[in-house]
Amino acid sequence: MADILTMGMDVGSTTSKCLILRGGKDIAASALIPAGTGTSGPRRALEEALEKAGLKREDMVCVTATGYGRATFPGADYTVSELSCHALGAHALDGEAKTVIDIGGQDAKALCLGPEGKLLRFLMNDKCAAGTGRFLEVMARVLEKDVSDLAEMDALAAGMTPISSTCTVFAESEVISQLAKGADLCDLVKGIHRSVAVRTASLMHRLGVEAPVAMTGGVARNAGVVRALEKELGTPIRVSPLAQLAGALGAAIYGWRKQGERE
Amino acid sequence: MDKVKEMLSELHSVCADPRAQLDAALARGRKAVGVLPYFCPEELVYAAGMLPFGLWGAEMQTSLSGRYYPAFTCSLLHTALEMGLRGQLAGLSAIMVPLCCDSLKCFGPNWKYGVGTVPVIDVAWAQNRKTEAGEEFTRARFRRVLGRLEEISGKTVSDGEIAEAVALYNENRAALRAFSAAAAAHPEAVSPLQRCEAMKAGYFMDRAAHTAKLRALTEALCSLPESPRRGLRIVTTGILADSPALLGILEDAGCTVADDQVAQESGFFRTDTPVTADPVVGLARRLGLAEGCSVLFDPGKERGRELVKLAKAAGADGVLWVMAKFCDPEEFDYVPVRRMLEEAGIPLLAVEYDQQTASFEQARSAIEAFAEMLRG
């Protein structure tokens, strides 16, 4: 068990993440491709991770698929919901985390963790894309910016232009109106981040927030959203550099545990 | 097992094409009355010689109903109205509309204006349903409903005929309870969707024929060897839990419906109509006895206590709340009922549903995660 290799493949709505784990603990390689389910992203992520590790797929004892596109990922030995995988992954990254917020491309989830990353309860956002990575992408497009620029713009904001609506379509109209009025772009970005934070905090309060709080998923890379959420919740949020890989990591751990059960 | 499959398939066909049941009744010269949920005294329709035909909406896209209802009205009423507006319910001699939620109160006027050709019978019942005065109010209103049904059917209905209909409906409820228990004991033979369809078919068939079919089905199920399979046992709650996609996801996740507190399912069969000298009193009293539905006035939230009891009795691993989108009574119930389940240590998952939902991937993630969580 100490040297066995397990692969976790997180096929998200906008990105594909692949992670190879040795002995259920050490990350041998990982890859992240900004293309999600239904694209070449999953295959490319798998190939890149294998190449980085100098391994072949046959070297994997098992492959566990998770994420929005888990059911269509070919050849997976196990398919597991992304909620369970993010719980396992978040626990592996931060063993003290009690509450996890995972904001991905298409949805947001609040998770309450028990011992060993066991999922005790959870809540998902409703079907609306507001408060998700997709929301930020739409807003970035309106501002003619890349989504990766938003965190830095937020840090440069002198004030904040509030975006009251949490509906993606209405918020887009609101941002356009603010642009027409000549609002400062950085202040607008700060307002957009606050809008995401307010929506996310409401989801977390419904679940019950117990510190320490950790954040996973692609949006965790956006320090502006993290700061806004910390302010809303009144508690620090821990973000691992591997936060976006938490689902894939959890999937690989799941596979490793399954192998343990079999042996 | 083949016999079970065959009978379940027949009941599936009824649900797949309810209009065929209506047409068959009309072809035999029997009038039919559309019955909207909840707690309409269907027995009076039956006693008047007509077919009570359930109107529980349908999985369809709507375009005409938006002229009468805002978008934030539950899909059950949107789609039921849409069917009327499209002429898909032509042939009904009337529809019965209970006045038990804000959206239902608007249904009659919307229907009268938009459909026009099919008369509306308003069914009012007392909110203070457990008091003597409430019972008397409901009895008087049900008598008025009976009067309208007599006009429509052209038949004077005797108390004896009402009592016979009450007995027939109670037999149907007993058959449904027995089937529910047998289905829970044999998940290898009855999927969550098949369980639901077997129950739902009763809203479109003659109740006597439905009882006969259910009894045969239950007998066949009980003759099967004891089921070795032990999936997760789930109790469902809500207004409707009849979505094939949602129930398919539940089955894929290895879940069995061990019991339910769903208005469309046990909301109909959990409580019998008491036998009383004046059978209409019994119909009114049943409303006072019923529990577990968000449209019933329930200040102490007995619904939550009943749900805890049901889940424990069924040995349930968890409760799935199929939350009807834009249903205020359901959403008002959610917080106190959730707390009662939490206090009892019973895990709960709420999944929002409406009959216009096209993608169930988010629900799939939630249900799969819930099943994984329950399995530990």
mmCIF file of N, CA and C in Angstrom, chain B residues 141-214:
data_model
loop_
_atom_site.group_PDB
_atom_site.id
_atom_site.type_symbol
_atom_site.label_atom_id
_atom_site.label_comp_id
_atom_site.label_asym_id
_atom_site.label_seq_id
_atom_site.Cartn_x
_atom_site.Cartn_y
_atom_site.Cartn_z
ATOM 1 N N ARG B 141 -69.585 22.951 3.510
ATOM 2 C CA ARG B 141 -69.002 23.267 2.201
ATOM 3 C C ARG B 141 -68.979 22.033 1.299
ATOM 4 N N PHE B 142 -68.710 20.888 1.887
ATOM 5 C CA PHE B 142 -68.693 19.658 1.080
ATOM 6 C C PHE B 142 -70.107 19.337 0.566
ATOM 7 N N ARG B 143 -71.117 19.654 1.379
ATOM 8 C CA ARG B 143 -72.511 19.461 0.919
ATOM 9 C C ARG B 143 -72.778 20.362 -0.293
ATOM 10 N N ARG B 144 -72.222 21.570 -0.224
ATOM 11 C CA ARG B 144 -72.410 22.485 -1.347
ATOM 12 C C ARG B 144 -71.712 21.934 -2.605
ATOM 13 N N VAL B 145 -70.527 21.379 -2.394
ATOM 14 C CA VAL B 145 -69.790 20.745 -3.508
ATOM 15 C C VAL B 145 -70.638 19.612 -4.093
ATOM 16 N N LEU B 146 -71.240 18.840 -3.198
ATOM 17 C CA LEU B 146 -72.078 17.719 -3.647
ATOM 18 C C LEU B 146 -73.217 18.232 -4.527
ATOM 19 N N GLY B 147 -73.813 19.341 -4.109
ATOM 20 C CA GLY B 147 -74.892 19.939 -4.901
ATOM 21 C C GLY B 147 -74.442 20.252 -6.323
ATOM 22 N N ARG B 148 -73.251 20.826 -6.444
ATOM 23 C CA ARG B 148 -72.712 21.148 -7.782
ATOM 24 C C ARG B 148 -72.464 19.873 -8.590
ATOM 25 N N LEU B 149 -71.979 18.870 -7.893
ATOM 26 C CA LEU B 149 -71.697 17.602 -8.596
ATOM 27 C C LEU B 149 -72.998 16.954 -9.069
ATOM 28 N N GLU B 150 -74.043 17.093 -8.264
ATOM 29 C CA GLU B 150 -75.347 16.537 -8.672
ATOM 30 C C GLU B 150 -75.868 17.258 -9.921
ATOM 31 N N GLU B 151 -75.701 18.562 -9.935
ATOM 32 C CA GLU B 151 -76.126 19.329 -11.126
ATOM 33 C C GLU B 151 -75.362 18.859 -12.370
ATOM 34 N N ILE B 152 -74.064 18.675 -12.199
ATOM 35 C CA ILE B 152 -73.214 18.313 -13.353
ATOM 36 C C ILE B 152 -73.485 16.889 -13.830
ATOM 37 N N SER B 153 -73.678 16.001 -12.853
ATOM 38 C CA SER B 153 -73.896 14.594 -13.242
ATOM 39 C C SER B 153 -75.349 14.334 -13.634
ATOM 40 N N GLY B 154 -76.257 15.220 -13.191
ATOM 41 C CA GLY B 154 -77.677 15.001 -13.453
ATOM 42 C C GLY B 154 -78.228 13.867 -12.609
ATOM 43 N N LYS B 155 -77.587 13.612 -11.471
ATOM 44 C CA LYS B 155 -77.981 12.478 -10.635
ATOM 45 C C LYS B 155 -78.077 12.934 -9.181
ATOM 46 N N THR B 156 -79.140 12.514 -8.516
ATOM 47 C CA THR B 156 -79.243 12.796 -7.083
ATOM 48 C C THR B 156 -78.477 11.712 -6.338
ATOM 49 N N VAL B 157 -77.599 12.157 -5.449
ATOM 50 C CA VAL B 157 -76.724 11.205 -4.759
ATOM 51 C C VAL B 157 -77.242 10.968 -3.344
ATOM 52 N N SER B 158 -77.452 9.709 -3.006
ATOM 53 C CA SER B 158 -77.941 9.389 -1.660
ATOM 54 C C SER B 158 -76.767 9.257 -0.689
ATOM 55 N N ASP B 159 -77.066 9.365 0.596
ATOM 56 C CA ASP B 159 -76.015 9.165 1.605
ATOM 57 C C ASP B 159 -75.453 7.746 1.521
ATOM 58 N N GLY B 160 -76.332 6.806 1.167
ATOM 59 C CA GLY B 160 -75.874 5.418 1.020
ATOM 60 C C GLY B 160 -74.810 5.305 -0.070
ATOM 61 N N GLU B 161 -75.026 6.010 -1.155
ATOM 62 C CA GLU B 161 -74.038 5.970 -2.246
ATOM 63 C C GLU B 161 -72.717 6.639 -1.825
ATOM 64 N N ILE B 162 -72.835 7.693 -1.022
ATOM 65 C CA ILE B 162 -71.600 8.335 -0.527
ATOM 66 C C ILE B 162 -70.859 7.377 0.399
ATOM 67 N N ALA B 163 -71.619 6.718 1.271
ATOM 68 C CA ALA B 163 -70.986 5.768 2.207
ATOM 69 C C ALA B 163 -70.293 4.643 1.444
ATOM 70 N N GLU B 164 -70.910 4.197 0.358
ATOM 71 C CA GLU B 164 -70.279 3.135 -0.453
ATOM 72 C C GLU B 164 -68.970 3.644 -1.070
ATOM 73 N N ALA B 165 -69.017 4.878 -1.563
ATOM 74 C CA ALA B 165 -67.796 5.455 -2.161
ATOM 75 C C ALA B 165 -66.707 5.613 -1.094
ATOM 76 N N VAL B 166 -67.115 6.021 0.102
ATOM 77 C CA VAL B 166 -66.140 6.171 1.200
ATOM 78 C C VAL B 166 -65.490 4.820 1.495
ATOM 79 N N ALA B 167 -66.318 3.774 1.560
ATOM 80 C CA ALA B 167 -65.780 2.437 1.850
ATOM 81 C C ALA B 167 -64.823 2.001 0.741
ATOM 82 N N LEU B 168 -65.199 2.277 -0.498
ATOM 83 C CA LEU B 168 -64.360 1.889 -1.636
ATOM 84 C C LEU B 168 -63.016 2.632 -1.605
ATOM 85 N N TYR B 169 -63.063 3.911 -1.266
ATOM 86 C CA TYR B 169 -61.819 4.684 -1.176
ATOM 87 C C TYR B 169 -60.962 4.219 -0.006
ATOM 88 N N ASN B 170 -61.603 3.874 1.097
ATOM 89 C CA ASN B 170 -60.816 3.370 2.233
ATOM 90 C C ASN B 170 -60.152 2.033 1.889
ATOM 91 N N GLU B 171 -60.857 1.217 1.105
ATOM 92 C CA GLU B 171 -60.240 -0.051 0.673
ATOM 93 C C GLU B 171 -59.026 0.245 -0.205
ATOM 94 N N ASN B 172 -59.162 1.243 -1.052
ATOM 95 C CA ASN B 172 -58.045 1.626 -1.918
ATOM 96 C C ASN B 172 -56.863 2.108 -1.077
ATOM 97 N N ARG B 173 -57.164 2.880 -0.046
ATOM 98 C CA ARG B 173 -56.080 3.387 0.825
ATOM 99 C C ARG B 173 -55.387 2.216 1.529
ATOM 100 N N ALA B 174 -56.165 1.264 1.982
ATOM 101 C CA ALA B 174 -55.572 0.094 2.653
ATOM 102 C C ALA B 174 -54.694 -0.674 1.665
ATOM 103 N N ALA B 175 -55.175 -0.805 0.427
ATOM 104 C CA ALA B 175 -54.384 -1.511 -0.594
ATOM 105 C C ALA B 175 -53.084 -0.755 -0.886
ATOM 106 N N LEU B 176 -53.159 0.558 -0.890
ATOM 107 C CA LEU B 176 -51.958 1.368 -1.125
ATOM 108 C C LEU B 176 -50.961 1.216 0.021
ATOM 109 N N ARG B 177 -51.464 1.185 1.241
ATOM 110 C CA ARG B 177 -50.566 1.024 2.402
ATOM 111 C C ARG B 177 -49.861 -0.342 2.333
ATOM 112 N N ALA B 178 -50.660 -1.372 1.991
ATOM 113 C CA ALA B 178 -50.076 -2.723 1.909
ATOM 114 C C ALA B 178 -49.037 -2.781 0.787
ATOM 115 N N PHE B 179 -49.341 -2.124 -0.329
ATOM 116 C CA PHE B 179 -48.387 -2.121 -1.448
ATOM 117 C C PHE B 179 -47.108 -1.381 -1.056
ATOM 118 N N SER B 180 -47.273 -0.251 -0.374
ATOM 119 C CA SER B 180 -46.106 0.541 0.032
ATOM 120 C C SER B 180 -45.158 -0.301 0.888
ATOM 121 N N ALA B 181 -45.730 -1.061 1.820
ATOM 122 C CA ALA B 181 -44.908 -1.913 2.695
ATOM 123 C C ALA B 181 -44.239 -3.021 1.878
ATOM 124 N N ALA B 182 -44.999 -3.633 0.965
ATOM 125 C CA ALA B 182 -44.443 -4.731 0.157
ATOM 126 C C ALA B 182 -43.343 -4.227 -0.771
ATOM 127 N N ALA B 183 -43.548 -3.032 -1.334
ATOM 128 C CA ALA B 183 -42.543 -2.463 -2.244
ATOM 129 C C ALA B 183 -41.252 -2.168 -1.478
ATOM 130 N N ALA B 184 -41.394 -1.667 -0.253
ATOM 131 C CA ALA B 184 -40.198 -1.369 0.555
ATOM 132 C C ALA B 184 -39.452 -2.649 0.912
ATOM 133 N N ALA B 185 -40.190 -3.735 1.048
ATOM 134 C CA ALA B 185 -39.542 -5.009 1.403
ATOM 135 C C ALA B 185 -38.909 -5.683 0.187
ATOM 136 N N HIS B 186 -39.293 -5.241 -1.008
ATOM 137 C CA HIS B 186 -38.769 -5.875 -2.226
ATOM 138 C C HIS B 186 -38.203 -4.845 -3.203
ATOM 139 N N PRO B 187 -37.132 -4.169 -2.796
ATOM 140 C CA PRO B 187 -36.547 -3.163 -3.704
ATOM 141 C C PRO B 187 -35.978 -3.784 -4.971
ATOM 142 N N GLU B 188 -35.694 -5.089 -4.932
ATOM 143 C CA GLU B 188 -35.170 -5.737 -6.144
ATOM 144 C C GLU B 188 -36.264 -5.853 -7.209
ATOM 145 N N ALA B 189 -37.519 -5.759 -6.788
ATOM 146 C CA ALA B 189 -38.629 -5.933 -7.735
ATOM 147 C C ALA B 189 -39.334 -4.620 -8.075
ATOM 148 N N VAL B 190 -39.257 -3.658 -7.171
ATOM 149 C CA VAL B 190 -39.981 -2.396 -7.380
ATOM 150 C C VAL B 190 -38.998 -1.231 -7.224
ATOM 151 N N SER B 191 -38.755 -0.537 -8.302
ATOM 152 C CA SER B 191 -37.840 0.615 -8.242
ATOM 153 C C SER B 191 -38.583 1.802 -7.618
ATOM 154 N N PRO B 192 -37.862 2.838 -7.199
ATOM 155 C CA PRO B 192 -38.555 4.034 -6.664
ATOM 156 C C PRO B 192 -39.582 4.594 -7.647
ATOM 157 N N LEU B 193 -39.242 4.593 -8.946
ATOM 158 C CA LEU B 193 -40.184 5.130 -9.934
ATOM 159 C C LEU B 193 -41.414 4.224 -10.057
ATOM 160 N N GLN B 194 -41.184 2.924 -10.078
ATOM 161 C CA GLN B 194 -42.326 2.001 -10.199
ATOM 162 C C GLN B 194 -43.246 2.103 -8.983
ATOM 163 N N ARG B 195 -42.640 2.275 -7.816
ATOM 164 C CA ARG B 195 -43.451 2.448 -6.596
ATOM 165 C C ARG B 195 -44.355 3.661 -6.758
ATOM 166 N N CYS B 196 -43.748 4.747 -7.203
ATOM 167 C CA CYS B 196 -44.501 5.992 -7.361
ATOM 168 C C CYS B 196 -45.608 5.829 -8.399
ATOM 169 N N GLU B 197 -45.281 5.219 -9.524
ATOM 170 C CA GLU B 197 -46.273 5.078 -10.597
ATOM 171 C C GLU B 197 -47.448 4.196 -10.185
ATOM 172 N N ALA B 198 -47.154 3.162 -9.413
ATOM 173 C CA ALA B 198 -48.236 2.274 -8.981
ATOM 174 C C ALA B 198 -49.238 3.050 -8.132
ATOM 175 N N MET B 199 -48.722 3.983 -7.349
ATOM 176 C CA MET B 199 -49.602 4.801 -6.505
ATOM 177 C C MET B 199 -50.310 5.875 -7.326
ATOM 178 N N LYS B 200 -49.563 6.529 -8.169
ATOM 179 C CA LYS B 200 -50.081 7.660 -8.945
ATOM 180 C C LYS B 200 -51.172 7.223 -9.923
ATOM 181 N N ALA B 201 -51.079 6.003 -10.430
ATOM 182 C CA ALA B 201 -52.062 5.512 -11.411
ATOM 183 C C ALA B 201 -53.488 5.614 -10.875
ATOM 184 N N GLY B 202 -53.628 5.529 -9.554
ATOM 185 C CA GLY B 202 -54.959 5.597 -8.949
ATOM 186 C C GLY B 202 -55.676 6.913 -9.199
ATOM 187 N N TYR B 203 -54.911 7.961 -9.491
ATOM 188 C CA TYR B 203 -55.541 9.260 -9.754
ATOM 189 C C TYR B 203 -56.206 9.317 -11.133
ATOM 190 N N PHE B 204 -55.885 8.351 -11.970
ATOM 191 C CA PHE B 204 -56.425 8.373 -13.336
ATOM 192 C C PHE B 204 -57.363 7.203 -13.619
ATOM 193 N N MET B 205 -57.235 6.144 -12.812
ATOM 194 C CA MET B 205 -58.064 4.948 -13.025
ATOM 195 C C MET B 205 -59.304 5.015 -12.148
ATOM 196 N N ASP B 206 -60.242 4.143 -12.443
ATOM 197 C CA ASP B 206 -61.331 3.920 -11.507
ATOM 198 C C ASP B 206 -60.707 3.336 -10.232
ATOM 199 N N ARG B 207 -61.089 3.872 -9.081
ATOM 200 C CA ARG B 207 -60.431 3.431 -7.830
ATOM 201 C C ARG B 207 -60.644 1.943 -7.549
ATOM 202 N N ALA B 208 -61.813 1.415 -7.933
ATOM 203 C CA ALA B 208 -62.065 -0.012 -7.685
ATOM 204 C C ALA B 208 -61.093 -0.854 -8.515
ATOM 205 N N ALA B 209 -60.897 -0.459 -9.770
ATOM 206 C CA ALA B 209 -59.970 -1.199 -10.637
ATOM 207 C C ALA B 209 -58.540 -1.069 -10.109
ATOM 208 N N HIS B 210 -58.216 0.122 -9.594
ATOM 209 C CA HIS B 210 -56.872 0.349 -9.048
ATOM 210 C C HIS B 210 -56.647 -0.542 -7.825
ATOM 211 N N THR B 211 -57.668 -0.640 -6.979
ATOM 212 C CA THR B 211 -57.548 -1.486 -5.780
ATOM 213 C C THR B 211 -57.291 -2.930 -6.189
ATOM 214 N N ALA B 212 -58.044 -3.420 -7.164
ATOM 215 C CA ALA B 212 -57.886 -4.814 -7.599
ATOM 216 C C ALA B 212 -56.465 -5.042 -8.111
ATOM 217 N N LYS B 213 -55.980 -4.100 -8.901
ATOM 218 C CA LYS B 213 -54.626 -4.219 -9.468
ATOM 219 C C LYS B 213 -53.569 -4.203 -8.363
ATOM 220 N N LEU B 214 -53.737 -3.295 -7.417
ATOM 221 C CA LEU B 214 -52.753 -3.199 -6.324
ATOM 222 C C LEU B 214 -52.740 -4.448 -5.450
#
